[in-house]
Structures are given as structure tokens and as C-alpha cells.
Amino acid sequence: RKQARRFQSAIKKSAKPMIDAVKAEIDNSEKRGRSTRTITTKKATSKGPAKTKDVTYRSGNLKRSIGFVKPKKRGNLYGLVGARFGSKAGKTFDGYYAAIVNYGARRGKGRAKVTNKRNVDYSSKGFMRGRAQTEKLMQAQVKVILDHTIKQLSRL
């Protein structure tokens, strides 16, 4: 378990260049000169009347939502770099629309035509940009962990 925690920590540290590269590929929207937009949403409930909620969307939510996402199952030795949404997102950002922006279309059969291709395919562009640095950092982290383990085993 101790070794697994060391590897998990190393994976998270080595993901930093990848996170920065993906964030650098995203251009924030400055649509119509507004950086924030408030939308009132209605949520239907089965127990009573529909509830309304004011949601404020700020320019840059997608960029702020990019980060390291831990695997669901405890003890797995991998990590994901992408938009955090739902329970993984903080209070100031939510990247639930990351796939829509990345692929430039809506889900389902009725796909919208893409007029603004500014951020289309941002994830793979960022991946290619940060891949070499991330691999290099990961190799260095693994080497440190293995050297430490070999020293510990040689003392026995």
C-alpha cells in the first residue's frame, strides 16, 4: 500500500505539464463583451412544485475545470487529465460541457453544425503538446521510487 501511494503521488505530480498544456489549448469566450452570464434553470421534482435556481456561468469555466482526476477504484495506478465535473468539480467551475466543446457538436443524432472551431479538439492538441514532458517527468519519478525501494531492500 505504501508503494502504491508513492506511485499514485508520482503520477499526480507528473501530470502537471499535461494539465498546463491542455489548459493552454483552450481560448476563453468573450462573447458580446460579457464574461459572466446568469441563467435561471427549473428542476422538476416528484414531491412538489418545480424548483428554480440561478446558475452563473463565467468565461473560463472550462479552463479552470481541467485538472487531475483520480480513478474511481481505490488502489488503481493511473490518473486522468481532463475536465472535472459533478462531485469532482469545485464551487467555482464545472466542465460538464467539455465533450461538447471538444467535439464541436451536441450529443445524439441531431448534431449542430460547428460555426466556431476555436476550441474543437483541444484535448488531443494539449495531449500532443504535453506528452513528452509528462513522460520524462514520470520516468524520473519512477526512477526515484525504484532507487528508494532498492536501498530499503538492500538494508535487509
mmCIF file of C-alpha atoms in Angstrom:
data_model
loop_
_atom_site.group_PDB
_atom_site.id
_atom_site.type_symbol
_atom_site.label_atom_id
_atom_site.label_comp_id
_atom_site.label_asym_id
_atom_site.label_seq_id
_atom_site.Cartn_x
_atom_site.Cartn_y
_atom_site.Cartn_z
ATOM 1 C CA ARG A 1 0.000 0.000 0.000
ATOM 2 C CA LYS A 2 2.861 2.354 0.799
ATOM 3 C CA GLN A 3 4.424 1.755 -2.617
ATOM 4 C CA ALA A 4 1.052 2.240 -4.302
ATOM 5 C CA ARG A 5 0.626 5.607 -2.563
ATOM 6 C CA ARG A 6 4.093 6.633 -3.728
ATOM 7 C CA PHE A 7 3.273 5.711 -7.310
ATOM 8 C CA GLN A 8 -0.091 7.499 -7.133
ATOM 9 C CA SER A 9 1.640 10.612 -5.851
ATOM 10 C CA ALA A 10 4.225 10.383 -8.628
ATOM 11 C CA ILE A 11 1.506 10.026 -11.259
ATOM 12 C CA LYS A 12 -0.249 13.123 -9.950
ATOM 13 C CA LYS A 13 2.989 15.154 -9.891
ATOM 14 C CA SER A 14 3.966 14.110 -13.390
ATOM 15 C CA ALA A 15 0.542 15.081 -14.774
ATOM 16 C CA LYS A 16 1.210 18.791 -14.135
ATOM 17 C CA PRO A 17 2.788 19.529 -17.567
ATOM 18 C CA MET A 18 -0.112 17.758 -19.272
ATOM 19 C CA ILE A 19 -2.649 19.840 -17.326
ATOM 20 C CA ASP A 20 -0.840 23.053 -18.267
ATOM 21 C CA ALA A 21 -0.663 22.020 -21.934
ATOM 22 C CA VAL A 22 -4.376 21.221 -22.155
ATOM 23 C CA LYS A 23 -5.269 24.479 -20.405
ATOM 24 C CA ALA A 24 -3.070 26.396 -22.847
ATOM 25 C CA GLU A 25 -5.065 24.999 -25.795
ATOM 26 C CA ILE A 26 -8.346 26.493 -24.547
ATOM 27 C CA ASP A 27 -9.322 30.029 -25.538
ATOM 28 C CA ASN A 28 -11.854 31.660 -23.233
ATOM 29 C CA SER A 29 -15.004 33.106 -24.725
ATOM 30 C CA GLU A 30 -15.561 36.833 -24.637
ATOM 31 C CA LYS A 31 -18.914 36.661 -26.383
ATOM 32 C CA ARG A 32 -20.668 40.003 -26.711
ATOM 33 C CA GLY A 33 -18.310 41.609 -24.201
ATOM 34 C CA ARG A 34 -19.749 39.697 -21.242
ATOM 35 C CA SER A 35 -17.611 37.469 -19.098
ATOM 36 C CA THR A 36 -20.471 36.189 -16.926
ATOM 37 C CA ARG A 37 -23.957 35.023 -17.750
ATOM 38 C CA THR A 38 -26.734 34.088 -15.331
ATOM 39 C CA ILE A 39 -29.326 31.533 -16.365
ATOM 40 C CA THR A 40 -32.393 30.529 -14.376
ATOM 41 C CA THR A 41 -32.997 26.794 -14.561
ATOM 42 C CA LYS A 42 -36.010 24.816 -13.448
ATOM 43 C CA LYS A 43 -35.703 21.380 -11.917
ATOM 44 C CA ALA A 44 -38.822 19.247 -11.733
ATOM 45 C CA THR A 45 -39.318 17.249 -8.575
ATOM 46 C CA SER A 46 -41.762 14.407 -7.997
ATOM 47 C CA LYS A 47 -42.578 15.550 -4.461
ATOM 48 C CA GLY A 48 -43.693 19.083 -5.176
ATOM 49 C CA PRO A 49 -43.507 22.096 -7.473
ATOM 50 C CA ALA A 50 -40.541 22.694 -9.743
ATOM 51 C CA LYS A 51 -37.597 24.453 -8.088
ATOM 52 C CA THR A 52 -35.775 27.286 -9.781
ATOM 53 C CA LYS A 53 -32.100 28.008 -9.417
ATOM 54 C CA ASP A 54 -29.926 30.817 -10.745
ATOM 55 C CA VAL A 55 -26.711 29.479 -12.248
ATOM 56 C CA THR A 56 -23.899 31.859 -13.175
ATOM 57 C CA TYR A 57 -21.598 30.773 -15.977
ATOM 58 C CA ARG A 58 -18.295 32.594 -16.116
ATOM 59 C CA SER A 59 -15.916 32.795 -19.009
ATOM 60 C CA GLY A 60 -13.050 30.396 -18.323
ATOM 61 C CA ASN A 61 -15.035 27.690 -16.501
ATOM 62 C CA LEU A 62 -13.729 25.009 -18.854
ATOM 63 C CA LYS A 63 -10.108 26.072 -18.424
ATOM 64 C CA ARG A 64 -10.466 26.135 -14.634
ATOM 65 C CA SER A 65 -12.110 22.713 -14.642
ATOM 66 C CA ILE A 66 -9.128 20.983 -16.303
ATOM 67 C CA GLY A 67 -7.174 19.014 -13.737
ATOM 68 C CA PHE A 68 -6.120 15.614 -12.443
ATOM 69 C CA VAL A 69 -8.955 13.154 -11.852
ATOM 70 C CA LYS A 70 -8.289 10.166 -9.615
ATOM 71 C CA PRO A 71 -9.505 6.726 -10.697
ATOM 72 C CA LYS A 72 -12.817 5.565 -9.268
ATOM 73 C CA LYS A 73 -11.480 2.330 -7.831
ATOM 74 C CA ARG A 74 -9.109 2.761 -4.923
ATOM 75 C CA GLY A 75 -5.602 1.445 -5.481
ATOM 76 C CA ASN A 76 -5.527 1.745 -9.287
ATOM 77 C CA LEU A 77 -2.262 3.125 -10.584
ATOM 78 C CA TYR A 78 -3.385 5.561 -13.244
ATOM 79 C CA GLY A 79 -4.892 9.002 -13.444
ATOM 80 C CA LEU A 80 -6.816 11.084 -15.922
ATOM 81 C CA VAL A 81 -6.300 14.633 -17.083
ATOM 82 C CA GLY A 82 -9.489 16.307 -18.164
ATOM 83 C CA ALA A 83 -12.465 18.380 -17.166
ATOM 84 C CA ARG A 84 -13.693 17.869 -13.633
ATOM 85 C CA PHE A 85 -17.468 17.954 -13.302
ATOM 86 C CA GLY A 86 -20.169 16.836 -10.946
ATOM 87 C CA SER A 87 -18.924 15.903 -7.488
ATOM 88 C CA LYS A 88 -15.277 16.268 -8.573
ATOM 89 C CA ALA A 89 -15.747 19.909 -9.573
ATOM 90 C CA GLY A 90 -15.286 22.787 -7.200
ATOM 91 C CA LYS A 91 -17.812 25.501 -6.490
ATOM 92 C CA THR A 92 -16.268 27.978 -8.930
ATOM 93 C CA PHE A 93 -16.140 25.833 -12.060
ATOM 94 C CA ASP A 94 -17.876 22.959 -13.773
ATOM 95 C CA GLY A 95 -16.771 21.396 -17.041
ATOM 96 C CA TYR A 96 -19.852 19.350 -17.822
ATOM 97 C CA TYR A 97 -19.876 20.699 -21.400
ATOM 98 C CA ALA A 98 -16.241 19.723 -22.105
ATOM 99 C CA ALA A 99 -17.183 16.991 -24.589
ATOM 100 C CA ILE A 100 -19.477 19.357 -26.476
ATOM 101 C CA VAL A 101 -16.681 21.898 -26.824
ATOM 102 C CA ASN A 102 -14.047 19.276 -27.659
ATOM 103 C CA TYR A 103 -16.016 17.561 -30.421
ATOM 104 C CA GLY A 104 -17.776 20.709 -31.578
ATOM 105 C CA ALA A 105 -21.191 19.081 -31.611
ATOM 106 C CA ARG A 106 -24.047 18.100 -29.390
ATOM 107 C CA ARG A 107 -24.574 14.526 -28.344
ATOM 108 C CA GLY A 108 -27.189 12.388 -30.031
ATOM 109 C CA LYS A 109 -28.498 12.202 -33.565
ATOM 110 C CA GLY A 110 -29.321 15.887 -34.050
ATOM 111 C CA ARG A 111 -25.816 17.335 -34.172
ATOM 112 C CA ALA A 112 -25.376 21.059 -34.551
ATOM 113 C CA LYS A 113 -23.127 22.441 -37.262
ATOM 114 C CA VAL A 114 -19.984 23.956 -35.827
ATOM 115 C CA THR A 115 -19.587 27.632 -36.620
ATOM 116 C CA ASN A 116 -16.837 28.472 -34.142
ATOM 117 C CA LYS A 117 -13.979 25.960 -34.295
ATOM 118 C CA ARG A 118 -11.779 27.796 -31.796
ATOM 119 C CA ASN A 119 -11.591 25.022 -29.175
ATOM 120 C CA VAL A 120 -12.525 21.973 -31.215
ATOM 121 C CA ASP A 121 -10.210 19.045 -30.401
ATOM 122 C CA TYR A 122 -8.447 20.927 -27.584
ATOM 123 C CA SER A 123 -7.804 17.743 -25.593
ATOM 124 C CA SER A 124 -5.778 15.866 -28.214
ATOM 125 C CA LYS A 125 -3.830 19.020 -29.137
ATOM 126 C CA GLY A 126 -2.965 19.525 -25.477
ATOM 127 C CA PHE A 127 -2.082 15.841 -25.115
ATOM 128 C CA MET A 128 0.382 16.004 -28.011
ATOM 129 C CA ARG A 129 1.864 19.211 -26.642
ATOM 130 C CA GLY A 130 2.441 17.937 -23.088
ATOM 131 C CA ARG A 131 3.154 14.267 -23.770
ATOM 132 C CA ALA A 132 6.961 14.404 -23.928
ATOM 133 C CA GLN A 133 7.338 16.446 -20.750
ATOM 134 C CA THR A 134 4.908 14.239 -18.858
ATOM 135 C CA GLU A 135 6.651 11.028 -19.913
ATOM 136 C CA LYS A 136 10.051 12.438 -18.985
ATOM 137 C CA LEU A 137 8.826 13.551 -15.567
ATOM 138 C CA MET A 138 7.093 10.213 -14.978
ATOM 139 C CA GLN A 139 10.266 8.272 -15.781
ATOM 140 C CA ALA A 140 12.228 10.430 -13.343
ATOM 141 C CA GLN A 141 9.607 9.906 -10.613
ATOM 142 C CA VAL A 142 9.568 6.121 -11.132
ATOM 143 C CA LYS A 143 13.375 6.007 -11.054
ATOM 144 C CA VAL A 144 13.408 7.812 -7.698
ATOM 145 C CA ILE A 145 10.815 5.410 -6.260
ATOM 146 C CA LEU A 146 12.649 2.329 -7.525
ATOM 147 C CA ASP A 147 16.023 3.566 -6.255
ATOM 148 C CA HIS A 148 14.481 4.212 -2.853
ATOM 149 C CA THR A 149 12.954 0.726 -2.809
ATOM 150 C CA ILE A 150 16.229 -0.927 -3.805
ATOM 151 C CA LYS A 151 18.056 0.903 -0.995
ATOM 152 C CA GLN A 152 15.451 -0.244 1.508
ATOM 153 C CA LEU A 153 15.659 -3.861 0.336
ATOM 154 C CA SER A 154 19.454 -3.857 0.403
ATOM 155 C CA ARG A 155 19.431 -2.922 4.093
ATOM 156 C CA LEU A 156 17.581 -6.117 4.988
#
